[in-house]
XYZ file of C-alpha atoms in Angstrom:
488
model
C 29.035 -38.819 -39.281
C 30.555 -37.010 -36.299
C 33.135 -35.237 -38.504
C 30.351 -34.239 -40.876
C 28.369 -32.828 -37.957
C 31.316 -30.652 -36.947
C 31.576 -29.286 -40.502
C 28.020 -27.981 -40.575
C 28.641 -26.037 -37.355
C 30.905 -23.678 -39.306
C 29.741 -20.056 -39.248
C 29.051 -19.740 -42.985
C 27.003 -22.968 -43.043
C 24.901 -21.889 -40.058
C 24.257 -18.457 -41.580
C 23.251 -20.105 -44.867
C 20.885 -22.482 -43.064
C 19.122 -19.719 -41.116
C 19.167 -17.213 -43.986
C 17.927 -19.726 -46.550
C 15.162 -20.980 -44.270
C 13.933 -17.464 -43.431
C 13.977 -16.509 -47.107
C 12.206 -19.756 -47.979
C 9.429 -19.171 -45.445
C 8.899 -15.621 -46.755
C 8.934 -16.694 -50.412
C 6.568 -19.571 -49.650
C 4.172 -17.348 -47.684
C 3.732 -14.767 -50.460
C 1.155 -16.050 -52.974
C 2.493 -16.341 -56.506
C 6.125 -16.902 -55.597
C 7.036 -20.366 -54.276
C 9.872 -22.885 -54.010
C 11.140 -22.853 -57.590
C 11.175 -19.072 -57.840
C 13.021 -18.787 -54.524
C 15.671 -21.298 -55.594
C 16.019 -19.637 -59.025
C 16.761 -16.288 -57.393
C 19.385 -17.523 -54.923
C 21.089 -20.036 -57.243
C 23.471 -17.597 -59.000
C 24.474 -16.037 -55.682
C 25.907 -19.370 -54.538
C 28.716 -19.254 -57.100
C 30.951 -17.281 -54.783
C 30.285 -19.655 -51.897
C 31.744 -23.033 -50.970
C 29.712 -26.117 -51.827
C 28.449 -26.919 -48.321
C 27.079 -23.426 -47.489
C 25.544 -23.331 -50.967
C 23.692 -26.567 -50.318
C 22.596 -25.264 -46.897
C 21.190 -22.140 -48.559
C 19.270 -24.022 -51.240
C 17.948 -26.714 -48.903
C 16.869 -23.995 -46.458
C 14.911 -22.192 -49.182
C 13.445 -25.517 -50.344
C 12.198 -26.744 -46.952
C 11.232 -23.254 -45.743
C 9.160 -22.455 -48.829
C 7.152 -25.683 -48.640
C 6.265 -24.839 -45.013
C 5.711 -21.126 -45.765
C 2.974 -21.916 -48.269
C 0.731 -22.969 -45.385
C 0.799 -19.461 -43.846
C -1.160 -17.678 -46.552
C -3.350 -20.775 -47.003
C -4.398 -20.456 -43.352
C -4.591 -16.660 -43.089
C -6.177 -15.620 -46.384
C -7.313 -18.886 -48.025
C -4.746 -18.415 -50.828
C -1.988 -21.069 -50.739
C 1.434 -19.492 -51.101
C 2.471 -22.604 -53.005
C 0.401 -25.303 -54.746
C 1.740 -27.793 -52.182
C -0.390 -26.151 -49.475
C -3.669 -26.018 -51.379
C -5.132 -28.835 -49.258
C -4.088 -27.002 -46.071
C -6.482 -24.143 -46.786
C -9.515 -26.499 -46.684
C -9.323 -26.724 -42.881
C -6.720 -24.051 -42.117
C -8.784 -21.085 -43.293
C -11.945 -22.111 -41.375
C -9.796 -22.297 -38.217
C -8.513 -18.803 -38.980
C -12.067 -17.503 -39.341
C -12.858 -18.968 -35.922
C -10.074 -16.844 -34.436
C -7.665 -19.815 -34.220
C -5.141 -18.704 -36.843
C -2.217 -18.920 -34.404
C -3.206 -22.456 -33.379
C -3.647 -23.474 -37.032
C -0.132 -22.224 -37.809
C 1.048 -24.143 -34.745
C -0.471 -27.356 -36.151
C 1.073 -26.660 -39.554
C 4.473 -26.036 -37.955
C 4.337 -29.206 -35.868
C 3.212 -31.314 -38.844
C 5.863 -29.789 -41.117
C 8.568 -30.473 -38.537
C 7.473 -34.098 -38.150
C 7.142 -34.720 -41.895
C 10.453 -33.074 -42.776
C 12.369 -34.793 -39.950
C 10.862 -38.180 -40.804
C 11.926 -37.802 -44.441
C 15.414 -36.776 -43.277
C 15.760 -40.092 -41.442
C 14.501 -41.947 -44.524
C 17.024 -40.055 -46.653
C 19.802 -41.093 -44.279
C 18.611 -44.716 -44.307
C 17.867 -45.290 -47.988
C 20.123 -43.039 -50.071
C 23.420 -44.752 -49.252
C 22.232 -48.359 -49.831
C 20.556 -47.254 -53.069
C 23.740 -45.567 -54.244
C 25.889 -48.611 -53.485
C 23.385 -50.897 -55.223
C 23.414 -48.630 -58.287
C 27.147 -49.355 -58.686
C 25.988 -52.658 -60.203
C 24.165 -50.741 -62.925
C 25.727 -49.867 -66.254
C 24.960 -47.267 -68.948
C 21.883 -49.169 -70.248
C 20.320 -49.180 -66.778
C 21.062 -45.491 -66.242
C 19.553 -44.696 -69.621
C 16.450 -46.655 -68.568
C 16.345 -44.686 -65.283
C 16.588 -41.325 -67.057
C 13.887 -42.495 -69.419
C 11.726 -43.396 -66.420
C 12.193 -39.946 -64.916
C 11.301 -38.208 -68.168
C 8.255 -40.385 -68.847
C 6.907 -40.039 -65.297
C 7.338 -36.260 -65.288
C 5.525 -36.035 -68.614
C 2.811 -38.450 -67.459
C 1.821 -36.324 -64.473
C 2.129 -32.998 -66.269
C -0.815 -30.702 -65.988
C -2.725 -30.203 -69.189
C -1.699 -33.165 -71.291
C 0.964 -35.822 -71.499
C 1.830 -34.711 -75.044
C 2.680 -31.223 -73.798
C 4.822 -32.764 -71.078
C 6.763 -34.777 -73.654
C 7.194 -31.714 -75.881
C 8.522 -29.669 -72.949
C 10.916 -32.479 -72.000
C 12.215 -32.742 -75.570
C 12.801 -28.975 -75.682
C 14.900 -29.339 -72.537
C 16.866 -32.229 -74.046
C 17.482 -30.237 -77.234
C 18.795 -27.208 -75.340
C 21.083 -29.533 -73.352
C 22.836 -30.874 -76.483
C 23.655 -27.474 -77.998
C 27.438 -27.000 -78.215
C 30.280 -29.456 -78.679
C 29.790 -33.200 -78.869
C 31.235 -34.732 -75.659
C 32.758 -37.681 -77.601
C 33.795 -36.341 -81.032
C 34.118 -32.639 -80.174
C 32.040 -31.614 -83.216
C 29.875 -28.513 -82.821
C 26.104 -28.945 -82.854
C 23.280 -26.408 -83.240
C 25.572 -23.428 -82.546
C 24.347 -21.595 -85.720
C 27.698 -19.792 -86.096
C 27.184 -18.032 -82.772
C 30.485 -18.148 -80.899
C 28.880 -18.083 -77.430
C 26.814 -21.188 -78.244
C 29.877 -23.292 -79.072
C 30.331 -23.917 -75.345
C 26.658 -24.799 -74.951
C 23.713 -22.984 -73.410
C 24.185 -21.980 -69.780
C 21.585 -24.116 -68.019
C 21.433 -21.871 -64.939
C 20.597 -18.830 -67.084
C 17.851 -20.870 -68.744
C 16.471 -22.101 -65.398
C 16.396 -18.565 -63.962
C 14.646 -17.327 -67.076
C 11.960 -19.985 -67.351
C 11.119 -19.943 -63.649
C 11.848 -16.470 -62.233
C 11.421 -14.131 -65.212
C 8.473 -16.027 -66.686
C 6.687 -15.721 -63.316
C 7.157 -11.955 -63.464
C 5.872 -11.788 -67.048
C 2.835 -13.956 -66.268
C 1.880 -11.912 -63.194
C 2.253 -8.629 -65.083
C 0.140 -9.912 -67.961
C -2.521 -11.344 -65.620
C -3.169 -7.917 -64.035
C -4.587 -9.460 -60.854
C -5.762 -6.925 -58.276
C -4.076 -6.828 -54.845
C -5.737 -8.952 -52.157
C -6.900 -7.452 -48.860
C -5.080 -9.149 -45.994
C -6.082 -9.258 -42.322
C -4.430 -6.676 -40.113
C -4.927 -8.252 -36.717
C -1.942 -9.606 -34.840
C -1.180 -13.306 -34.485
C -0.045 -15.333 -31.504
C 1.723 -18.595 -32.293
C 0.247 -21.454 -30.293
C 1.182 -25.143 -30.272
C -1.531 -27.771 -29.748
C -1.734 -29.746 -26.526
C -0.190 -33.195 -26.128
C -3.571 -34.911 -25.929
C -4.744 -33.322 -29.183
C -1.548 -34.423 -30.906
C -1.867 -37.977 -29.564
C -5.409 -38.195 -30.973
C -4.075 -37.372 -34.463
C -0.841 -39.390 -34.229
C -2.024 -42.064 -36.686
C -2.614 -39.472 -39.416
C 0.705 -37.816 -38.614
C 2.671 -41.052 -39.132
C 0.669 -42.283 -42.117
C 1.004 -38.930 -43.926
C 4.764 -38.932 -43.349
C 5.034 -42.348 -45.023
C 2.807 -41.274 -47.932
C 4.723 -38.025 -48.518
C 8.158 -39.649 -48.389
C 7.145 -42.464 -50.745
C 5.569 -40.080 -53.269
C 8.625 -37.813 -53.019
C 10.892 -40.670 -54.136
C 8.785 -41.245 -57.265
C 9.820 -39.085 -60.224
C 7.506 -36.266 -61.217
C 4.780 -36.567 -58.587
C 5.753 -33.846 -56.112
C 4.364 -32.312 -52.931
C 1.038 -31.150 -54.358
C -0.035 -34.684 -55.217
C 1.286 -35.955 -51.878
C -0.683 -33.429 -49.821
C -3.964 -34.213 -51.588
C -3.415 -37.980 -51.404
C -2.742 -37.722 -47.670
C -5.679 -35.391 -47.125
C -8.066 -37.744 -48.923
C -6.670 -40.732 -47.037
C -7.156 -38.914 -43.711
C -10.661 -37.924 -44.759
C -11.357 -41.601 -45.440
C -9.828 -43.114 -42.306
C -9.068 -40.234 -39.911
C -10.356 -40.076 -36.324
C -12.093 -36.711 -36.914
C -13.020 -37.210 -40.588
C -16.622 -36.045 -40.058
C -15.351 -32.538 -39.247
C -13.099 -32.164 -42.289
C -13.694 -28.895 -44.112
C -14.996 -27.149 -40.980
C -11.643 -26.303 -39.438
C -10.408 -29.710 -38.269
C -6.658 -29.738 -37.392
C -6.333 -33.315 -38.677
C -6.784 -31.968 -42.222
C -3.861 -29.565 -41.705
C -1.807 -32.389 -40.214
C -2.410 -34.653 -43.223
C -1.517 -32.012 -45.794
C 1.458 -30.367 -44.106
C 3.088 -33.571 -42.856
C 2.944 -35.072 -46.311
C 4.143 -32.116 -48.399
C 7.133 -31.562 -46.127
C 7.938 -35.294 -46.116
C 8.279 -35.052 -49.899
C 11.385 -32.878 -49.559
C 13.581 -35.621 -48.090
C 12.090 -38.282 -50.357
C 12.828 -36.224 -53.478
C 16.484 -35.951 -52.460
C 16.923 -39.756 -52.398
C 17.104 -40.349 -56.208
C 18.746 -36.945 -56.736
C 21.721 -37.733 -54.499
C 21.940 -41.515 -54.935
C 21.399 -41.704 -58.700
C 21.943 -38.125 -59.884
C 18.427 -38.152 -61.314
C 16.180 -35.296 -60.127
C 12.500 -36.062 -59.768
C 11.119 -32.545 -60.107
C 12.088 -28.977 -60.980
C 13.249 -28.126 -57.452
C 15.674 -31.028 -57.179
C 16.778 -30.298 -60.770
C 17.980 -26.906 -59.545
C 19.786 -28.527 -56.594
C 21.451 -31.086 -58.884
C 22.468 -28.223 -61.204
C 24.158 -26.469 -58.298
C 26.162 -29.585 -57.413
C 27.288 -30.071 -61.027
C 28.323 -26.418 -61.263
C 30.350 -26.890 -58.082
C 32.128 -29.873 -59.630
C 30.220 -32.411 -57.522
C 28.581 -35.116 -59.646
C 25.530 -36.548 -57.816
C 25.234 -40.311 -58.120
C 26.719 -43.505 -56.733
C 30.361 -42.405 -56.987
C 29.634 -39.390 -54.795
C 28.941 -41.805 -51.929
C 32.203 -43.705 -52.442
C 34.469 -40.769 -53.297
C 33.204 -38.147 -50.855
C 31.006 -39.726 -48.142
C 31.791 -36.848 -45.770
C 29.991 -34.402 -48.033
C 26.949 -36.695 -48.231
C 26.817 -37.036 -44.438
C 27.069 -33.258 -44.096
C 24.097 -32.825 -46.450
C 22.152 -35.299 -44.294
C 22.839 -33.268 -41.161
C 22.070 -29.979 -42.899
C 18.703 -31.248 -44.065
C 17.910 -32.634 -40.612
C 18.717 -29.364 -38.799
C 17.014 -27.201 -41.405
C 13.692 -28.782 -40.480
C 14.268 -27.794 -36.853
C 15.318 -24.282 -37.892
C 12.181 -24.082 -40.025
C 9.945 -24.771 -37.023
C 11.798 -22.224 -34.856
C 11.635 -19.575 -37.592
C 7.940 -20.280 -38.121
C 7.199 -19.783 -34.436
C 9.122 -16.517 -34.136
C 7.888 -15.075 -37.437
C 4.188 -15.739 -36.876
C 3.425 -12.237 -35.499
C 4.916 -10.556 -38.571
C 3.377 -12.761 -41.246
C 0.551 -10.284 -41.868
C 3.142 -7.566 -42.576
C 4.991 -9.825 -45.023
C 1.774 -10.467 -46.903
C 1.298 -6.698 -47.268
C 4.484 -6.174 -49.313
C 3.326 -4.507 -52.574
C 3.256 -6.913 -55.488
C 4.924 -4.375 -57.780
C 7.887 -4.124 -55.398
C 8.269 -7.906 -55.262
C 8.153 -8.323 -59.036
C 10.655 -5.509 -59.553
C 13.046 -7.037 -57.011
C 12.740 -10.471 -58.631
C 13.570 -9.008 -62.053
C 16.641 -7.208 -60.721
C 17.860 -10.314 -58.844
C 17.325 -12.468 -61.941
C 19.362 -10.210 -64.250
C 22.113 -9.430 -61.727
C 22.394 -13.088 -60.775
C 22.559 -14.183 -64.400
C 25.213 -11.607 -65.257
C 27.286 -12.818 -62.314
C 27.472 -16.303 -63.879
C 30.274 -15.312 -66.246
C 30.146 -11.521 -66.575
C 28.666 -11.906 -70.064
C 25.706 -10.006 -71.490
C 24.971 -13.091 -73.595
C 23.881 -14.961 -70.446
C 21.455 -12.122 -69.650
C 20.065 -12.377 -73.184
C 19.723 -16.155 -72.730
C 17.834 -15.576 -69.476
C 15.513 -13.042 -71.140
C 14.729 -15.350 -74.072
C 14.136 -18.249 -71.672
C 11.790 -16.016 -69.660
C 9.739 -15.173 -72.755
C 9.627 -18.830 -73.816
C 8.712 -19.879 -70.267
C 5.902 -17.301 -70.145
C 4.502 -18.563 -73.454
C 4.695 -22.150 -72.203
C 2.919 -21.303 -68.929
C 0.111 -19.492 -70.718
C -0.399 -22.535 -72.944
C -0.179 -25.045 -70.056
C 3.167 -26.580 -70.993
C 4.856 -27.889 -67.803
C 8.115 -26.084 -67.087
C 9.224 -28.871 -64.732
C 9.464 -31.287 -67.676
C 11.676 -28.805 -69.541
C 13.912 -28.385 -66.477
C 14.285 -32.144 -65.998
C 15.134 -32.569 -69.669
C 17.694 -29.785 -69.482
C 19.430 -31.215 -66.414
C 19.227 -34.854 -67.501
C 20.224 -34.124 -71.094
C 23.970 -34.823 -70.752
C 23.333 -38.004 -68.717
C 20.746 -39.234 -71.231
C 23.108 -38.669 -74.150
C 26.147 -40.165 -72.460
C 24.372 -43.279 -71.161
C 22.569 -43.871 -74.486
C 25.714 -43.612 -76.607
C 27.708 -45.829 -74.255
C 24.853 -48.344 -74.288
C 24.749 -48.398 -78.089
C 28.506 -49.007 -78.177
C 28.036 -51.922 -75.742
C 25.201 -53.435 -77.805
C 26.783 -52.837 -81.244
C 24.148 -50.248 -82.070
C 21.113 -52.330 -81.071
C 18.603 -50.143 -79.259
C 16.352 -53.028 -78.247
C 19.171 -54.953 -76.589
C 19.442 -52.154 -74.027
C 16.182 -53.365 -72.536
C 16.995 -57.073 -72.740
C 19.248 -56.785 -69.702
C 17.442 -57.829 -66.469
C 17.635 -54.545 -64.565
C 16.795 -52.497 -67.666
C 13.767 -54.679 -68.338
C 12.585 -54.277 -64.724
C 13.029 -50.499 -64.838
C 11.148 -50.325 -68.132
C 8.290 -52.417 -66.710
C 8.120 -50.211 -63.599
C 8.130 -47.127 -65.826
C 5.122 -48.370 -67.787
C 3.229 -49.258 -64.602
C 4.014 -45.899 -62.972
C 3.020 -44.032 -66.092
C -0.419 -45.615 -66.194
C -0.930 -45.413 -62.424
C 0.071 -41.750 -62.205
C -1.920 -40.766 -65.249
C -5.027 -42.418 -63.866
C -4.507 -40.713 -60.493
C -3.845 -37.380 -62.178
C -7.085 -37.303 -64.161
C -9.536 -36.730 -61.300
C -7.300 -33.991 -59.851
C -7.059 -32.034 -63.084
C -10.749 -32.368 -63.743
């Protein structure tokens, strides 16, 4: 651990941490952008970097964007990201009372606590989980990938059927190219560039970054008037924090637990925590009128999700949402295979990621405090300028993948498909998970069928597979039931 700590003090890692966190806060604060878009933009620019600074950059954008969403939720009642929707319920009333700086202070403190708590959980759980997973074979990993896909589809907005369709599209795109076992070409349609498969990064940039641009252009939303008055960052007093300590701790547990579950995400975590605080909180009668406890519940929980979501991604190589799918994609591109063998073969790298994630949450709080006075200026950046910059970054970044115009065409087609899917309420996260998990699903399934002499049912007769399948069914029903009131 000490050697790993010394590695993250390298200049390029520190610059990546600060730069990624600042960019993440800005991207999160601007309504309509968000975590996935921010990661999609910076992902191709990590190819010229070493693995550790690349991870620092992506984790900085991830944690910073989740926190940044609270800024616009508090200042203008428009959450920068869906994760901060619950924050606006009490954050905006505080802003209207002239307490915007204090509300941002509460959000910063809660985000720091939630993110740091989840970092400790990540450090405590990921390694034991990875070592336990060494007992699992291909059938169990196939069952785990199936669980991730089913859970993501089950909590998809719109309908479960659309979630399954999006996931299957992702799986189909993942198998284009040569068969990993026989070497036969599949679905290449006599196109030479497809014989090596579809570049998943180009697809991810297209469906997340470009489709966002297309959707915003087609929506034609008018610019929003933002407040022009200055802000003064202010932290709450110790007594006020002590009075809301129970909600702070409980929300951190809720957010981390929900983050570990596949497909649920920070939006669900923030609302679950908010409702729980509204039910049992010390100041629950004042919720909705500008009560800081509401901000604490939402922001602690959605930032606690970040560390929780990294647990299955690092320990099992199975991302639970679109954001961690992008992070897993980066590791695979860098030649680092997330999963149990990462912990045995390169524990130093894992420890370095732990430290990076821990310090990024501290950097996030410092950046939030210093940037508070200029948040109103950030929110005034013209939308047309932002969309133009995103388009340029998307195309330049995609071209830099291999210097091929075919990758740019792939990105453009993915953007059009992603736009069509968004406008018809198909969840892009399910497609991303399917795309990233595709090779693991295929490999584990085919190895399992070889082990069971072609019997599909025997895969689930093994004890761990049967348990995972039972948990999958329970989670699917539980999440779907919980999702219905939210979507209605």
